[in-house]
PDB file of C-alpha atoms in Angstrom:
ATOM      1  CA  MET V   1      63.784 138.191 153.457  1.00 54.00           C
ATOM      2  CA  ASN V   2      64.607 134.524 153.984  1.00 57.00           C
ATOM      3  CA  ARG V   3      61.670 133.561 151.791  1.00 54.00           C
ATOM      4  CA  VAL V   4      62.916 135.755 148.940  1.00 49.00           C
ATOM      5  CA  LEU V   5      66.387 134.271 149.326  1.00 52.00           C
ATOM      6  CA  ARG V   6      65.001 130.753 149.192  1.00 55.00           C
ATOM      7  CA  LEU V   7      63.001 131.574 146.056  1.00 48.00           C
ATOM      8  CA  LYS V   8      66.096 133.020 144.394  1.00 52.00           C
ATOM      9  CA  THR V   9      68.089 129.937 145.342  1.00 59.00           C
ATOM     10  CA  LEU V  10      65.366 127.659 143.950  1.00 52.00           C
ATOM     11  CA  ALA V  11      65.161 129.651 140.725  1.00 52.00           C
ATOM     12  CA  ALA V  12      68.932 129.476 140.308  1.00 56.00           C
ATOM     13  CA  ALA V  13      68.873 125.698 140.868  1.00 53.00           C
ATOM     14  CA  VAL V  14      66.077 125.202 138.299  1.00 47.00           C
ATOM     15  CA  LEU V  15      67.971 127.331 135.774  1.00 51.00           C
ATOM     16  CA  ALA V  16      71.185 125.369 136.386  1.00 50.00           C
ATOM     17  CA  ILE V  17      69.371 122.041 135.850  1.00 51.00           C
ATOM     18  CA  ALA V  18      67.762 123.329 132.645  1.00 47.00           C
ATOM     19  CA  LEU V  19      71.094 124.522 131.258  1.00 44.00           C
ATOM     20  CA  PHE V  20      72.793 121.247 132.246  1.00 46.00           C
ATOM     21  CA  THR V  21      70.088 119.220 130.492  1.00 44.00           C
ATOM     22  CA  LEU V  22      70.250 121.384 127.377  1.00 39.00           C
ATOM     23  CA  TYR V  23      74.021 121.125 127.202  1.00 43.00           C
ATOM     24  CA  PHE V  24      74.279 117.369 127.621  1.00 42.00           C
ATOM     25  CA  THR V  25      71.207 116.298 125.620  1.00 37.00           C
ATOM     26  CA  PRO V  26      72.235 115.190 122.112  1.00 42.00           C
ATOM     27  CA  PRO V  27      70.631 117.142 119.272  1.00 41.00           C
ATOM     28  CA  VAL V  28      67.593 115.604 117.606  1.00 42.00           C
ATOM     29  CA  MET V  29      68.366 114.304 114.128  1.00 52.00           C
ATOM     30  CA  ALA V  30      66.580 116.207 111.377  1.00 66.00           C
ATOM     31  CA  ALA V  31      67.031 116.163 107.629  1.00 78.00           C
ATOM     32  CA  ASN V  32      68.308 119.229 105.846  1.00 88.00           C
ATOM     33  CA  ALA V  33      65.312 120.745 104.019  1.00 91.00           C
ATOM     34  CA  GLU V  34      67.394 121.735 100.977  1.00 92.00           C
ATOM     35  CA  ASP V  35      68.912 118.262 100.681  1.00 91.00           C
ATOM     36  CA  LEU V  36      65.479 116.643 100.877  1.00 93.00           C
ATOM     37  CA  SER V  37      64.097 119.047  98.279  1.00 92.00           C
ATOM     38  CA  GLN V  38      66.986 118.253  95.942  1.00 91.00           C
ATOM     39  CA  LEU V  39      66.428 114.512  96.300  1.00 94.00           C
ATOM     40  CA  LEU V  40      62.707 114.763  95.594  1.00 92.00           C
ATOM     41  CA  LYS V  41      63.278 117.089  92.635  1.00 93.00           C
ATOM     42  CA  ASP V  42      66.405 115.675  90.975  1.00 95.00           C
ATOM     43  CA  ASN V  43      66.601 112.137  92.446  1.00 96.00           C
ATOM     44  CA  TRP V  44      70.097 112.691  93.843  1.00 93.00           C
ATOM     45  CA  CYS V  45      71.811 114.024  96.934  1.00 92.00           C
ATOM     46  CA  VAL V  46      75.420 113.017  97.417  1.00 89.00           C
ATOM     47  CA  SER V  47      78.182 113.823  99.863  1.00 85.00           C
ATOM     48  CA  PHE V  48      81.531 115.077  98.620  1.00 79.00           C
ATOM     49  CA  LEU V  49      84.513 116.859 100.165  1.00 74.00           C
ATOM     50  CA  TRP V  50      83.105 119.280 102.774  1.00 77.00           C
ATOM     51  CA  LYS V  51      79.416 118.881 101.794  1.00 83.00           C
ATOM     52  CA  GLN V  52      77.371 116.105 103.392  1.00 88.00           C
ATOM     53  CA  CYS V  53      73.902 115.224 102.215  1.00 95.00           C
ATOM     54  CA  ASP V  54      71.946 115.197 105.478  1.00 97.00           C
ATOM     55  CA  LEU V  55      68.770 113.122 105.323  1.00 97.00           C
ATOM     56  CA  SER V  56      68.975 111.825 108.876  1.00 97.00           C
ATOM     57  CA  ALA V  57      65.637 110.680 110.332  1.00 97.00           C
ATOM     58  CA  VAL V  58      63.848 111.616 107.105  1.00 96.00           C
ATOM     59  CA  ASP V  59      60.455 110.002 106.426  1.00 97.00           C
ATOM     60  CA  LEU V  60      60.482 108.538 102.908  1.00 97.00           C
ATOM     61  CA  ARG V  61      58.103 105.651 103.445  1.00 97.00           C
ATOM     62  CA  GLY V  62      56.950 104.138 100.167  1.00 97.00           C
ATOM     63  CA  SER V  63      58.919 106.660  98.088  1.00 96.00           C
ATOM     64  CA  ASN V  64      60.033 105.885  94.545  1.00 97.00           C
ATOM     65  CA  LEU V  65      63.811 106.357  94.576  1.00 97.00           C
ATOM     66  CA  THR V  66      64.660 104.112  91.636  1.00 98.00           C
ATOM     67  CA  GLU V  67      68.226 104.764  90.456  1.00 98.00           C
ATOM     68  CA  ALA V  68      68.623 107.594  92.996  1.00 97.00           C
ATOM     69  CA  ASN V  69      72.178 108.704  93.730  1.00 97.00           C
ATOM     70  CA  LEU V  70      72.652 108.860  97.506  1.00 97.00           C
ATOM     71  CA  SER V  71      76.316 107.987  97.670  1.00 96.00           C
ATOM     72  CA  GLY V  72      77.766 108.913 101.051  1.00 96.00           C
ATOM     73  CA  ALA V  73      74.479 110.397 102.265  1.00 97.00           C
ATOM     74  CA  ASN V  74      73.554 110.505 105.945  1.00 97.00           C
ATOM     75  CA  LEU V  75      70.344 108.472 106.240  1.00 97.00           C
ATOM     76  CA  SER V  76      70.814 107.384 109.831  1.00 98.00           C
ATOM     77  CA  GLY V  77      67.476 106.742 111.502  1.00 98.00           C
ATOM     78  CA  ALA V  78      65.618 107.336 108.223  1.00 98.00           C
ATOM     79  CA  ASN V  79      62.296 105.631 107.510  1.00 98.00           C
ATOM     80  CA  LEU V  80      62.532 103.998 104.075  1.00 98.00           C
ATOM     81  CA  SER V  81      60.085 101.190 104.724  1.00 98.00           C
ATOM     82  CA  GLY V  82      58.394 100.033 101.537  1.00 98.00           C
ATOM     83  CA  ALA V  83      60.520 102.378  99.431  1.00 98.00           C
ATOM     84  CA  ASN V  84      61.579 101.516  95.885  1.00 98.00           C
ATOM     85  CA  LEU V  85      65.385 101.727  95.774  1.00 98.00           C
ATOM     86  CA  LYS V  86      66.009  99.575  92.712  1.00 98.00           C
ATOM     87  CA  ASN V  87      69.452 100.174  91.200  1.00 98.00           C
ATOM     88  CA  ALA V  88      70.048 103.143  93.525  1.00 98.00           C
ATOM     89  CA  ASP V  89      73.558 104.143  94.619  1.00 98.00           C
ATOM     90  CA  LEU V  90      73.846 104.055  98.417  1.00 98.00           C
ATOM     91  CA  SER V  91      77.533 103.261  98.524  1.00 97.00           C
ATOM     92  CA  HIS V  92      79.291 104.621 101.632  1.00 97.00           C
ATOM     93  CA  ALA V  93      75.911 105.866 102.941  1.00 97.00           C
ATOM     94  CA  ASP V  94      75.134 105.935 106.664  1.00 98.00           C
ATOM     95  CA  LEU V  95      71.948 103.897 107.174  1.00 98.00           C
ATOM     96  CA  SER V  96      72.560 103.003 110.799  1.00 98.00           C
ATOM     97  CA  GLY V  97      69.271 102.427 112.598  1.00 98.00           C
ATOM     98  CA  ALA V  98      67.318 103.071 109.386  1.00 98.00           C
ATOM     99  CA  ASN V  99      64.017 101.313 108.689  1.00 98.00           C
ATOM    100  CA  LEU V 100      64.178  99.511 105.329  1.00 98.00           C
ATOM    101  CA  ALA V 101      61.516  96.915 106.058  1.00 98.00           C
ATOM    102  CA  ASN V 102      59.758  95.627 102.926  1.00 98.00           C
ATOM    103  CA  ALA V 103      61.876  97.930 100.766  1.00 98.00           C
ATOM    104  CA  ASP V 104      62.750  96.984  97.184  1.00 97.00           C
ATOM    105  CA  ILE V 105      66.566  97.008  96.929  1.00 97.00           C
ATOM    106  CA  LEU V 106      67.055  94.959  93.762  1.00 96.00           C
ATOM    107  CA  GLY V 107      70.444  95.636  92.184  1.00 97.00           C
ATOM    108  CA  THR V 108      71.182  98.461  94.632  1.00 98.00           C
ATOM    109  CA  ASN V 109      74.756  99.484  95.418  1.00 98.00           C
ATOM    110  CA  LEU V 110      75.276  99.393  99.201  1.00 98.00           C
ATOM    111  CA  SER V 111      78.996  98.747  99.140  1.00 98.00           C
ATOM    112  CA  ARG V 112      80.743 100.014 102.282  1.00 98.00           C
ATOM    113  CA  ALA V 113      77.423 101.303 103.612  1.00 98.00           C
ATOM    114  CA  ASN V 114      76.817 101.458 107.361  1.00 98.00           C
ATOM    115  CA  LEU V 115      73.683  99.408 108.110  1.00 98.00           C
ATOM    116  CA  THR V 116      74.368  98.819 111.787  1.00 98.00           C
ATOM    117  CA  GLU V 117      71.122  97.931 113.594  1.00 98.00           C
ATOM    118  CA  ALA V 118      69.096  98.700 110.447  1.00 98.00           C
ATOM    119  CA  ASN V 119      65.714  97.045 109.987  1.00 98.00           C
ATOM    120  CA  LEU V 120      65.701  95.000 106.761  1.00 98.00           C
ATOM    121  CA  ASN V 121      62.811  92.716 107.670  1.00 98.00           C
ATOM    122  CA  ARG V 122      61.309  91.151 104.517  1.00 98.00           C
ATOM    123  CA  THR V 123      63.461  93.405 102.350  1.00 98.00           C
ATOM    124  CA  LYS V 124      64.148  92.371  98.736  1.00 97.00           C
ATOM    125  CA  LEU V 125      67.925  92.466  98.295  1.00 96.00           C
ATOM    126  CA  TRP V 126      68.225  90.450  95.089  1.00 95.00           C
ATOM    127  CA  ASP V 127      71.554  91.045  93.369  1.00 95.00           C
ATOM    128  CA  ALA V 128      72.346  93.889  95.807  1.00 97.00           C
ATOM    129  CA  ASN V 129      75.981  94.896  96.244  1.00 98.00           C
ATOM    130  CA  LEU V 130      76.783  94.769  99.967  1.00 98.00           C
ATOM    131  CA  THR V 131      80.540  94.394  99.570  1.00 97.00           C
ATOM    132  CA  LEU V 132      82.329  95.409 102.802  1.00 97.00           C
ATOM    133  CA  ALA V 133      79.052  96.722 104.226  1.00 98.00           C
ATOM    134  CA  ASN V 134      78.545  96.863 107.992  1.00 98.00           C
ATOM    135  CA  LEU V 135      75.384  94.926 108.885  1.00 98.00           C
ATOM    136  CA  SER V 136      76.222  94.188 112.495  1.00 98.00           C
ATOM    137  CA  ARG V 137      73.104  93.654 114.635  1.00 98.00           C
ATOM    138  CA  ALA V 138      70.903  94.335 111.592  1.00 98.00           C
ATOM    139  CA  ASN V 139      67.486  92.692 111.342  1.00 98.00           C
ATOM    140  CA  LEU V 140      67.369  90.658 108.119  1.00 98.00           C
ATOM    141  CA  GLN V 141      64.573  88.331 109.135  1.00 98.00           C
ATOM    142  CA  ASP V 142      62.766  86.913 106.080  1.00 98.00           C
ATOM    143  CA  ALA V 143      64.993  89.041 103.818  1.00 98.00           C
ATOM    144  CA  ASN V 144      65.606  87.798 100.285  1.00 97.00           C
ATOM    145  CA  LEU V 145      69.343  87.977  99.529  1.00 95.00           C
ATOM    146  CA  LEU V 146      69.242  85.987  96.291  1.00 92.00           C
ATOM    147  CA  ASP V 147      72.535  86.435  94.393  1.00 91.00           C
ATOM    148  CA  SER V 148      73.545  89.347  96.634  1.00 93.00           C
ATOM    149  CA  ARG V 149      77.221  90.210  97.108  1.00 93.00           C
ATOM    150  CA  LEU V 150      78.224  90.157 100.780  1.00 93.00           C
ATOM    151  CA  TRP V 151      81.964  89.825 100.187  1.00 92.00           C
ATOM    152  CA  GLY V 152      83.819  90.924 103.326  1.00 93.00           C
ATOM    153  CA  SER V 153      80.650  92.217 104.959  1.00 95.00           C
ATOM    154  CA  ASN V 154      80.225  92.409 108.733  1.00 97.00           C
ATOM    155  CA  LEU V 155      77.127  90.480 109.833  1.00 97.00           C
ATOM    156  CA  THR V 156      78.076  89.866 113.452  1.00 96.00           C
ATOM    157  CA  GLU V 157      75.022  89.388 115.693  1.00 97.00           C
ATOM    158  CA  ALA V 158      72.702  90.009 112.734  1.00 98.00           C
ATOM    159  CA  ASN V 159      69.289  88.336 112.597  1.00 98.00           C
ATOM    160  CA  LEU V 160      68.987  86.243 109.420  1.00 97.00           C
ATOM    161  CA  THR V 161      66.130  84.078 110.641  1.00 97.00           C
ATOM    162  CA  ASP V 162      64.312  82.493 107.678  1.00 97.00           C
ATOM    163  CA  ALA V 163      66.369  84.584 105.228  1.00 97.00           C
ATOM    164  CA  THR V 164      66.972  83.364 101.662  1.00 95.00           C
ATOM    165  CA  LEU V 165      70.650  83.199 100.705  1.00 92.00           C
ATOM    166  CA  HIS V 166      70.591  81.350  97.364  1.00 85.00           C
ATOM    167  CA  GLY V 167      73.680  82.301  95.367  1.00 84.00           C
ATOM    168  CA  ALA V 168      74.815  84.952  97.858  1.00 88.00           C
ATOM    169  CA  ASP V 169      78.552  85.651  97.922  1.00 87.00           C
ATOM    170  CA  LEU V 170      79.753  85.382 101.537  1.00 87.00           C
ATOM    171  CA  GLN V 171      83.490  85.178 100.903  1.00 84.00           C
ATOM    172  CA  TYR V 172      85.409  86.700 103.816  1.00 88.00           C
ATOM    173  CA  ALA V 173      82.106  87.683 105.463  1.00 91.00           C
ATOM    174  CA  ASN V 174      81.926  87.714 109.252  1.00 93.00           C
ATOM    175  CA  LEU V 175      78.787  86.001 110.531  1.00 93.00           C
ATOM    176  CA  ALA V 176      79.992  85.331 114.068  1.00 94.00           C
ATOM    177  CA  TYR V 177      77.111  85.103 116.566  1.00 96.00           C
ATOM    178  CA  THR V 178      74.618  85.517 113.713  1.00 96.00           C
ATOM    179  CA  ASN V 179      71.141  84.008 113.966  1.00 97.00           C
ATOM    180  CA  LEU V 180      70.552  81.850 110.874  1.00 95.00           C
ATOM    181  CA  THR V 181      67.662  79.866 112.329  1.00 96.00           C
ATOM    182  CA  GLY V 182      65.568  78.493 109.459  1.00 95.00           C
ATOM    183  CA  ALA V 183      67.671  80.314 106.862  1.00 94.00           C
ATOM    184  CA  ASP V 184      67.650  78.832 103.363  1.00 91.00           C
ATOM    185  CA  LEU V 185      71.232  77.983 102.322  1.00 83.00           C
ATOM    186  CA  HIS V 186      70.145  75.216  99.954  1.00 76.00           C
ATOM    187  CA  SER V 187      72.962  74.219  97.559  1.00 61.00           C
ATOM    188  CA  PHE V 188      75.115  77.006  98.925  1.00 65.00           C
ATOM    189  CA  PHE V 189      78.860  76.863  98.351  1.00 59.00           C
ATOM    190  CA  PHE V 190      81.364  78.751 100.524  1.00 62.00           C
ATOM    191  CA  ARG V 191      84.064  78.617  97.846  1.00 55.00           C
ATOM    192  CA  GLY V 192      86.813  76.908  99.787  1.00 51.00           C
ATOM    193  CA  SER V 193      89.246  77.621 102.536  1.00 46.00           C
ATOM    194  CA  LYS V 194      91.087  80.500 100.843  1.00 55.00           C
ATOM    195  CA  GLN V 195      87.979  82.678 101.049  1.00 56.00           C
ATOM    196  CA  VAL V 196      87.074  82.018 104.664  1.00 74.00           C
ATOM    197  CA  THR V 197      83.581  82.775 105.923  1.00 82.00           C
ATOM    198  CA  ASN V 198      83.300  83.135 109.685  1.00 88.00           C
ATOM    199  CA  LEU V 199      80.250  81.327 111.105  1.00 89.00           C
ATOM    200  CA  SER V 200      81.683  80.787 114.575  1.00 90.00           C
ATOM    201  CA  ASN V 201      79.076  80.735 117.347  1.00 92.00           C
ATOM    202  CA  SER V 202      76.292  81.338 114.816  1.00 95.00           C
ATOM    203  CA  ASN V 203      72.893  79.682 115.183  1.00 94.00           C
ATOM    204  CA  LEU V 204      72.026  77.418 112.224  1.00 92.00           C
ATOM    205  CA  GLU V 205      69.315  75.488 114.020  1.00 92.00           C
ATOM    206  CA  GLY V 206      66.628  74.472 111.543  1.00 93.00           C
ATOM    207  CA  ALA V 207      68.552  76.012 108.625  1.00 93.00           C
ATOM    208  CA  ILE V 208      68.187  74.337 105.228  1.00 87.00           C
ATOM    209  CA  LEU V 209      71.629  73.033 104.262  1.00 83.00           C
ATOM    210  CA  THR V 210      70.683  70.353 101.717  1.00 81.00           C
ATOM    211  CA  GLY V 211      73.476  70.148  99.139  1.00 78.00           C
ATOM    212  CA  THR V 212      75.401  72.902 100.884  1.00 78.00           C
ATOM    213  CA  ASN V 213      79.203  72.843 100.891  1.00 74.00           C
ATOM    214  CA  LEU V 214      80.578  74.399 104.080  1.00 76.00           C
ATOM    215  CA  ARG V 215      84.149  73.258 103.510  1.00 74.00           C
ATOM    216  CA  GLY V 216      86.516  75.983 104.684  1.00 70.00           C
ATOM    217  CA  ALA V 217      83.903  77.872 106.702  1.00 82.00           C
ATOM    218  CA  VAL V 218      84.769  78.580 110.341  1.00 85.00           C
ATOM    219  CA  LEU V 219      82.065  76.820 112.364  1.00 86.00           C
ATOM    220  CA  SER V 220      83.623  76.575 115.801  1.00 88.00           C
ATOM    221  CA  GLY V 221      80.906  76.745 118.434  1.00 92.00           C
ATOM    222  CA  ALA V 222      78.126  77.034 115.851  1.00 93.00           C
ATOM    223  CA  ILE V 223      74.744  75.481 116.591  1.00 93.00           C
ATOM    224  CA  MET V 224      74.058  73.113 113.705  1.00 89.00           C
ATOM    225  CA  PRO V 225      70.633  72.374 112.126  1.00 89.00           C
ATOM    226  CA  ASP V 226      70.098  69.394 114.422  1.00 88.00           C
ATOM    227  CA  GLY V 227      70.803  71.497 117.516  1.00 90.00           C
ATOM    228  CA  SER V 228      74.278  70.062 118.145  1.00 89.00           C
ATOM    229  CA  ILE V 229      77.264  72.341 118.734  1.00 86.00           C
ATOM    230  CA  ASN V 230      80.019  71.964 116.143  1.00 84.00           C
ATOM    231  CA  GLU V 231      83.682  71.932 117.143  1.00 74.00           C
ATOM    232  CA  GLU V 232      85.188  71.348 113.685  1.00 65.00           C
ATOM    233  CA  VAL V 233      86.652  74.150 111.566  1.00 53.00           C
ATOM    234  CA  GLY V 234      85.052  73.091 108.285  1.00 51.00           C
ATOM    235  CA  LEU V 235      82.429  70.667 107.064  1.00 52.00           C
ATOM    236  CA  ASN V 236      81.200  69.378 103.729  1.00 45.00           C
ATOM    237  CA  LEU V 237      77.458  68.811 103.995  1.00 46.00           C
ATOM    238  CA  LYS V 238      76.550  67.478 100.576  1.00 43.00           C
TER     239      LYS V 238
END
């Protein structure tokens, strides 16, 4: 009798643990099959009003999505490594934690997109529109940001090691605590004190600043190319 009671008690405990785990475990992200089918067929899947395009955790490695319309789409955790996204519309899209390594993002609209902790290693971002985008803690190592628009973007704690930033627009951008080690800012101009760029506590060690005008940039606590820590608000490094 006692043995049966103990077995019942054990079974009840196991069931309780299983239900507790099921209840508190977050659901696994999975793309909506219809949304994915629409994208692959018609090259668009947008979010509007009550309808969200759900492509979370989708595997689109190496896909050709040139000029695709993915405005407002949920692409969190998606694998877009090596994908062709030239001139695509990803404005307001959620790309948090997405893998965009080696992707081709020339001329792509990523304005107000969420790219928190996204992997953009070696990504081509020439002339991309990243206005007001959230790139906090994103990996942009070796990324090419030639002529990209980063106006008002959030790049706090991002990794821009060895990135190319020729002609990039960083007005009002927040690069606090950003790693810019070895980044190429040759002949860069921060456009004066009225369009402040925050580089406080960033790491510019080994960065190429030849001909660069940093006047008006906030550089308090930044590690400069020579390894020294800057305490001035703005510099002009011509």
